[in-house]
PDB file of C-alpha atoms in Angstrom:
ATOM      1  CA  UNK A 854     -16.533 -10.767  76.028  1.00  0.00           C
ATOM      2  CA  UNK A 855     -17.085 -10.062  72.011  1.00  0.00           C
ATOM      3  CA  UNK A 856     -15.585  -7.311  70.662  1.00  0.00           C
ATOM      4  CA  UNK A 857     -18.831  -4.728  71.452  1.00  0.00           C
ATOM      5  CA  UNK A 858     -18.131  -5.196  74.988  1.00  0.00           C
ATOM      6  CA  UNK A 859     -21.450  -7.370  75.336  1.00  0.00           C
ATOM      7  CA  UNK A 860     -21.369 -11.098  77.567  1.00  0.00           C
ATOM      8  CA  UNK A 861     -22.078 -13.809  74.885  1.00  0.00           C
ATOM      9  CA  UNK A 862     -25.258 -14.638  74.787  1.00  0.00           C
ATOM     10  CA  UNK A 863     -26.971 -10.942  75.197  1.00  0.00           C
ATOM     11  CA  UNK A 864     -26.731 -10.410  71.553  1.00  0.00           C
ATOM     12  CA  UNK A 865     -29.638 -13.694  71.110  1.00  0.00           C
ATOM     13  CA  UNK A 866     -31.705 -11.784  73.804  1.00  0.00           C
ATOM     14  CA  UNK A 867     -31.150  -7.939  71.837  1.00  0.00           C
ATOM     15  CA  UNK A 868     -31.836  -9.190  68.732  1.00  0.00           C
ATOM     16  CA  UNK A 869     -35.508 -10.989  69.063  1.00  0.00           C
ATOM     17  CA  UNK A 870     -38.082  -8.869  68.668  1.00  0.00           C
ATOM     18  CA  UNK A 871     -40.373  -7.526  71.665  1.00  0.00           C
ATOM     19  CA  UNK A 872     -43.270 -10.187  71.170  1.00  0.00           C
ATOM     20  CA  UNK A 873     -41.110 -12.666  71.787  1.00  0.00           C
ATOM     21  CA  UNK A 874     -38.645 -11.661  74.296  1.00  0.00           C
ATOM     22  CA  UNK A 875     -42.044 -10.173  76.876  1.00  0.00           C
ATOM     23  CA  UNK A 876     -43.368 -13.946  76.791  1.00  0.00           C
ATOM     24  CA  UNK A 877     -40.148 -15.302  77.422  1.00  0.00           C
ATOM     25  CA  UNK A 878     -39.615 -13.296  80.199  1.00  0.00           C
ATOM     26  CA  UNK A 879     -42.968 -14.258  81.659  1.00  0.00           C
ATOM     27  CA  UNK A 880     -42.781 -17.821  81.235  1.00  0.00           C
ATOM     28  CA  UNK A 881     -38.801 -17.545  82.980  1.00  0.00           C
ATOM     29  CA  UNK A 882     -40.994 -15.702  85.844  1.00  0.00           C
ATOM     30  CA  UNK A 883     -43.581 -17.471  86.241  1.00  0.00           C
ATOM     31  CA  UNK A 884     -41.398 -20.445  86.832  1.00  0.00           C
ATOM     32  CA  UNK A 885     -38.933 -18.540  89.323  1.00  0.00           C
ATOM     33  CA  UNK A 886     -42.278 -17.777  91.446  1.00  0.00           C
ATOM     34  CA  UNK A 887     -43.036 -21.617  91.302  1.00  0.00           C
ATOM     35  CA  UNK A 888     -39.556 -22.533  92.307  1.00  0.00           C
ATOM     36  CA  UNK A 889     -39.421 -20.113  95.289  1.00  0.00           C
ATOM     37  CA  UNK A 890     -43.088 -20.903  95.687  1.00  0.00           C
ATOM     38  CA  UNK A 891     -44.287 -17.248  95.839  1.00  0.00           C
ATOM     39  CA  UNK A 892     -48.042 -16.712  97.083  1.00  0.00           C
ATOM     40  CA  UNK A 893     -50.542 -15.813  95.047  1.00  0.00           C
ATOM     41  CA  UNK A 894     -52.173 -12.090  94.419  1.00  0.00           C
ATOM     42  CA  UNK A 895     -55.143 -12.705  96.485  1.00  0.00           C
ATOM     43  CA  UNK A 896     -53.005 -13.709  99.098  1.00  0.00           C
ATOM     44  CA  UNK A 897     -50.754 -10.765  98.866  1.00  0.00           C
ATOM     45  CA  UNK A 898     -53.656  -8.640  98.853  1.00  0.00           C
ATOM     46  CA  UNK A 899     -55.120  -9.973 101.866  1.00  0.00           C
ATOM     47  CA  UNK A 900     -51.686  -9.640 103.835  1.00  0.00           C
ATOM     48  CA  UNK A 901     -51.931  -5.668 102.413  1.00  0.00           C
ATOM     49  CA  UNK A 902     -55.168  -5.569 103.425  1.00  0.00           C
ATOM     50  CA  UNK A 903     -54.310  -7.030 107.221  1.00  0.00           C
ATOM     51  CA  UNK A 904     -51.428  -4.696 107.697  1.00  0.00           C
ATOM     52  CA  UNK A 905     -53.858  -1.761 106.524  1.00  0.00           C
ATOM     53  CA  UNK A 906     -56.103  -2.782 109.235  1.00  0.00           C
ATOM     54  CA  UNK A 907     -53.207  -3.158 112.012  1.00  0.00           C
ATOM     55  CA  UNK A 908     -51.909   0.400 111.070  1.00  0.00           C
ATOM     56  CA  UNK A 909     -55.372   2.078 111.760  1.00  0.00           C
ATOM     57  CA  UNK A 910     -56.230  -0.133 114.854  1.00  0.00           C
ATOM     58  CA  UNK A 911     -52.421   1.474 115.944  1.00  0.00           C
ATOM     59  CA  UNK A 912     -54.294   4.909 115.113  1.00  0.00           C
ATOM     60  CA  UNK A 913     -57.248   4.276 116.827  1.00  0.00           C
ATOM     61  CA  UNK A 914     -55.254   2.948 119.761  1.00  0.00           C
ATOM     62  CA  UNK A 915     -53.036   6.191 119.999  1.00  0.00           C
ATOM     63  CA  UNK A 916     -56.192   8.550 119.481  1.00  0.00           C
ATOM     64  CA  UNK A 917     -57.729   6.831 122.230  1.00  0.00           C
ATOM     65  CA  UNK A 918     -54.968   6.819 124.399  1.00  0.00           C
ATOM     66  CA  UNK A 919     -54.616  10.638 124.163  1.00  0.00           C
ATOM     67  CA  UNK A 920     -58.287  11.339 124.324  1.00  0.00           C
ATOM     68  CA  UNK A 921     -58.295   9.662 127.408  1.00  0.00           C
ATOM     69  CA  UNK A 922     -55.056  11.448 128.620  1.00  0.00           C
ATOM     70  CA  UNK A 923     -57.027  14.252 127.943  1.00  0.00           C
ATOM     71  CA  UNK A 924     -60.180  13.101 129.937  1.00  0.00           C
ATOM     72  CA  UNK A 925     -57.983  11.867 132.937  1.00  0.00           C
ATOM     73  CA  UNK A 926     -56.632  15.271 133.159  1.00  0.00           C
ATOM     74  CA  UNK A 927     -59.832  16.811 133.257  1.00  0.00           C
ATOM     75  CA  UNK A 928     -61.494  13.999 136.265  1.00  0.00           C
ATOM     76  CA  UNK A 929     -57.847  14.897 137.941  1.00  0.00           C
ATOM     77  CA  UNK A 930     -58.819  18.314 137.608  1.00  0.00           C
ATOM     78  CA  UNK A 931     -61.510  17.637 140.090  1.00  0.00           C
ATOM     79  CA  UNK A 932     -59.329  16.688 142.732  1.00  0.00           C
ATOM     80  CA  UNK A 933     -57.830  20.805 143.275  1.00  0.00           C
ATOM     81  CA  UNK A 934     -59.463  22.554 145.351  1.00  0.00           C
ATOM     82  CA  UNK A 935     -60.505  26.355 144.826  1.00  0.00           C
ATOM     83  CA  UNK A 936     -58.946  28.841 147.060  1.00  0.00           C
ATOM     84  CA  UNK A 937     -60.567  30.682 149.526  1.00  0.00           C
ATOM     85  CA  UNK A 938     -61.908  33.953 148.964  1.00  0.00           C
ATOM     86  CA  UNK A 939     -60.097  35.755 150.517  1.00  0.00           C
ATOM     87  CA  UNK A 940     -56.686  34.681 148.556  1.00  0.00           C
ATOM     88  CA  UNK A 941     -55.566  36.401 145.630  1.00  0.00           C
ATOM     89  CA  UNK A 942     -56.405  35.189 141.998  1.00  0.00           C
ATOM     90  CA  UNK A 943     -54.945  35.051 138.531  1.00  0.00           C
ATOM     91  CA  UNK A 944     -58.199  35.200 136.559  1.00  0.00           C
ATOM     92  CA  UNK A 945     -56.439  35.413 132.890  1.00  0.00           C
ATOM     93  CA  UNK A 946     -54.891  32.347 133.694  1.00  0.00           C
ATOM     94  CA  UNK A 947     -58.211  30.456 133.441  1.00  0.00           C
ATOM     95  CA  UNK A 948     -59.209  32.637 130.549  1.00  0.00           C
ATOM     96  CA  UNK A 949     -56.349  32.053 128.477  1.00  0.00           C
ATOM     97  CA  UNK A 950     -56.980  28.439 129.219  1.00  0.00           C
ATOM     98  CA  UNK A 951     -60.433  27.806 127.977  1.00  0.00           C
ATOM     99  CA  UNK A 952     -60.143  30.251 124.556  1.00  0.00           C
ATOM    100  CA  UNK A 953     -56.835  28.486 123.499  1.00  0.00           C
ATOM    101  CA  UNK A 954     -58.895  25.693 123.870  1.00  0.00           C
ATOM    102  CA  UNK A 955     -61.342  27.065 121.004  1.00  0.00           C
ATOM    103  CA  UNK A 956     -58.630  27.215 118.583  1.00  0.00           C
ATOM    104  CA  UNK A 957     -58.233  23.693 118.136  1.00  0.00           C
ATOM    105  CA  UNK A 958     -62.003  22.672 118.247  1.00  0.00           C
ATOM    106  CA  UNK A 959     -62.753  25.319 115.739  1.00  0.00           C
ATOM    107  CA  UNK A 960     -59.658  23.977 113.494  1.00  0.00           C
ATOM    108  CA  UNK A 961     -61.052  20.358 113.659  1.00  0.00           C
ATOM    109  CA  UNK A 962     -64.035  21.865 112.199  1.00  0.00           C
ATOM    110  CA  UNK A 963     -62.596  23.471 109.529  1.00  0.00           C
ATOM    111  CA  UNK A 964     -61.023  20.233 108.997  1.00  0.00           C
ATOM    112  CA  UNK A 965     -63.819  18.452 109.006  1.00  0.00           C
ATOM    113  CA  UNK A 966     -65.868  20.627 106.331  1.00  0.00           C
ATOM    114  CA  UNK A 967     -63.259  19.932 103.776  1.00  0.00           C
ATOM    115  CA  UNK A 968     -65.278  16.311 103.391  1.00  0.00           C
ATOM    116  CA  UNK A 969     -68.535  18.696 102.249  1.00  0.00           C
ATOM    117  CA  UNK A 970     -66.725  21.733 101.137  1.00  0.00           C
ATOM    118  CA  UNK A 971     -64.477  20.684  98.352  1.00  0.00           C
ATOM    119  CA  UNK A 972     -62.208  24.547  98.328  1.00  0.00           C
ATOM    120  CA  UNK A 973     -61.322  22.904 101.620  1.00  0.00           C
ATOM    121  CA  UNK A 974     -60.552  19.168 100.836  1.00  0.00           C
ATOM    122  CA  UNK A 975     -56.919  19.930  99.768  1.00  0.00           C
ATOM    123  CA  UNK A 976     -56.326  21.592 103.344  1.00  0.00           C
ATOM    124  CA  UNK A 977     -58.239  18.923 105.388  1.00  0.00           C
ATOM    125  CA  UNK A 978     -54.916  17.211 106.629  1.00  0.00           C
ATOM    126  CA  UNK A 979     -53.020  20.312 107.120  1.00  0.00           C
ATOM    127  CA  UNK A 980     -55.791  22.032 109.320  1.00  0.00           C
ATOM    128  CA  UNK A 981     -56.090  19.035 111.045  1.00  0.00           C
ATOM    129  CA  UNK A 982     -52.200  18.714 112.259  1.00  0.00           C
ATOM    130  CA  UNK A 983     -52.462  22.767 113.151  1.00  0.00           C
ATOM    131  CA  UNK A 984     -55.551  21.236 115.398  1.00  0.00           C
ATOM    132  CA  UNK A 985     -53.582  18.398 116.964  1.00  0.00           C
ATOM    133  CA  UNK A 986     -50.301  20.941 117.444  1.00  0.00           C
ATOM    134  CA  UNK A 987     -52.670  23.563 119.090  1.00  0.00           C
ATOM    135  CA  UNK A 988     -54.617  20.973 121.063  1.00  0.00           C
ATOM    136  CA  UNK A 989     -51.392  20.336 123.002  1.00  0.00           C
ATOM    137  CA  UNK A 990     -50.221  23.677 123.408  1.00  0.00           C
ATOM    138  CA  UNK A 991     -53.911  24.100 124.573  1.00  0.00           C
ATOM    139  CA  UNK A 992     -53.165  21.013 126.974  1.00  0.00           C
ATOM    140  CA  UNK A 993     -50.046  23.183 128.345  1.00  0.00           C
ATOM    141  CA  UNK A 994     -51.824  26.226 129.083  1.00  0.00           C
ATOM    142  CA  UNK A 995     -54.543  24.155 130.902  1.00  0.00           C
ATOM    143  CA  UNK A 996     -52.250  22.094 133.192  1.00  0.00           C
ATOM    144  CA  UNK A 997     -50.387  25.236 133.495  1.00  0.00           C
ATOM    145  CA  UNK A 998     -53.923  27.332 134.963  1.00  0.00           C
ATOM    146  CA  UNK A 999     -54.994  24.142 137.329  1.00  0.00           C
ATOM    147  CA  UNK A1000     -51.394  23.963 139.009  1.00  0.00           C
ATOM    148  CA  UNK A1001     -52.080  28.121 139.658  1.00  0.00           C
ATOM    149  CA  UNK A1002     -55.401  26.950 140.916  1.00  0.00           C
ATOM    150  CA  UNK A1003     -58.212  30.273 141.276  1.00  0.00           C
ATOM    151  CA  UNK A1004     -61.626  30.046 142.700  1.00  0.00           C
ATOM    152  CA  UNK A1005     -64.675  28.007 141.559  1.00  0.00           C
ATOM    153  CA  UNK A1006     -65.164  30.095 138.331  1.00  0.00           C
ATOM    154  CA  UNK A1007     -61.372  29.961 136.960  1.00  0.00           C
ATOM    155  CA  UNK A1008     -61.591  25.947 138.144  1.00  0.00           C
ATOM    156  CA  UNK A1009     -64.549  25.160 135.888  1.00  0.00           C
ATOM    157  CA  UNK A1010     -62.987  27.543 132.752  1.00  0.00           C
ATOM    158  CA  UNK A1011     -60.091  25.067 133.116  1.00  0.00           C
ATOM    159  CA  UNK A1012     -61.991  22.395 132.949  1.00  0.00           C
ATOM    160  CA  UNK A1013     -64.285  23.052 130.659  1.00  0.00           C
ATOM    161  CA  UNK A1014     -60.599  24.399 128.323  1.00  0.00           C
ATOM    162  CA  UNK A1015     -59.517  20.714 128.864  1.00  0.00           C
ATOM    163  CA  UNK A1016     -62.339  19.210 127.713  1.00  0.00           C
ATOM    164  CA  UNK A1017     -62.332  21.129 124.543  1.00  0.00           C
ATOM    165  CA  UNK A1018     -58.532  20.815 123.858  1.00  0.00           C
ATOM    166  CA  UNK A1019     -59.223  17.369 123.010  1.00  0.00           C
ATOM    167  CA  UNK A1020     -61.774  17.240 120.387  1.00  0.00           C
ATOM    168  CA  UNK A1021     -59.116  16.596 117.582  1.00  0.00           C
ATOM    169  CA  UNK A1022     -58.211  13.615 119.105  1.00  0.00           C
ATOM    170  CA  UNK A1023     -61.695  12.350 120.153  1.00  0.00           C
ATOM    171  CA  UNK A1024     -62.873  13.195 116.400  1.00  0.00           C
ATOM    172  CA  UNK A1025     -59.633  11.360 115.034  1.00  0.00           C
ATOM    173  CA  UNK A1026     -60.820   8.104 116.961  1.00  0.00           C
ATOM    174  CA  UNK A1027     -64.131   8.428 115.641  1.00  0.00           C
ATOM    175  CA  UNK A1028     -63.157   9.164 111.788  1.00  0.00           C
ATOM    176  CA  UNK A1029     -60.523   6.089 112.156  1.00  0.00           C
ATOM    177  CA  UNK A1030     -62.821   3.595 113.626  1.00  0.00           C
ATOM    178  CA  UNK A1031     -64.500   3.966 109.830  1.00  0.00           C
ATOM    179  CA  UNK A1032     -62.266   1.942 108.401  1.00  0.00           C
ATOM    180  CA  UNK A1033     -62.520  -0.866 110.291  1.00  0.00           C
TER     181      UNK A1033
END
């Protein structure tokens, strides 16, 4: 160590100017990445590119998945049987069901006018993850109304909630699938 503190040999390096020390320190890199034999840019880009790809196929996949969790639960839905008539019902059950269903179905439209509204592009992922979070509480209240069962008319409000509690999902599969 000199006297400043400094390894010998820094002082060469700190006292060339800048258009000669950026070259030099190219050249020294350029034959590191020859050494190690690092790919090319084009290469690396298409590796970016394929990972890309396997992240929103992983989307698509889980979208699906849950759409279809939702669909199953609907065609399972099918399989209760109403009660008789002369049983008592819990009508608000089925009620509540199908209009928390409209609050995610109209929040995955809100969602999806921020691509043509652009007040609302800023919000678009927000609204969308208040869609998917309300789309399963949704789900809740629907499996909740089937399992207390009702007559024909609370059956097909339940139904017709599940099928509605999924649209952010079955919209997220569609608006993924663009990418590939």
């Amino acid at each position: 160590m000199n006297p400043r503190g400094r390894a010998p040999g820094s002082a060469i390096f700190a006292n060339l100017p800048a258009r000669v020390t950026l070259p030099l320190a190219a050249l020294s890199v350029a034959w590191a990445s020859v050494a190690i034999d690092l790919p090319d840019l084009d290469t690396i880009r298409r590796w970016i590119i394929r990972i890309i790809e396997l992240i929103v196929l992983g989307g698509i996949g889980l979208a699906v998945v849950i759409s279809l969790a939702f669909i199953g639960a609907w065609v399972l839905s099918h399989l209760r049987q109403p009660k008789a008539e002369d049983q008592p019902r819990i009508t608000w059950m089925s009620h509540a069901a199908l209009w928390s269903s409209f609050v995610p179905v109209a929040l995955t439209a809100v969602a999806a006018g921020g691509m043509f509204v652009p007040v609302l592009k800023p919000l678009m992922l927000k609204v969308f993850a208040y869609a998917v979070a309300t789309a399963g509480v949704s789900w809740l209240v629907c499996i909740a109304a089937l399992i207390v069962g009702g007559g024909k008319p609370e059956l097909s409000r339940v139904r017709r909630g599940l099928l509605l509690a999924g649209t952010p999902f079955y919209c997220l599969a569609v608006w993924l699938s663009r990418f590939l």
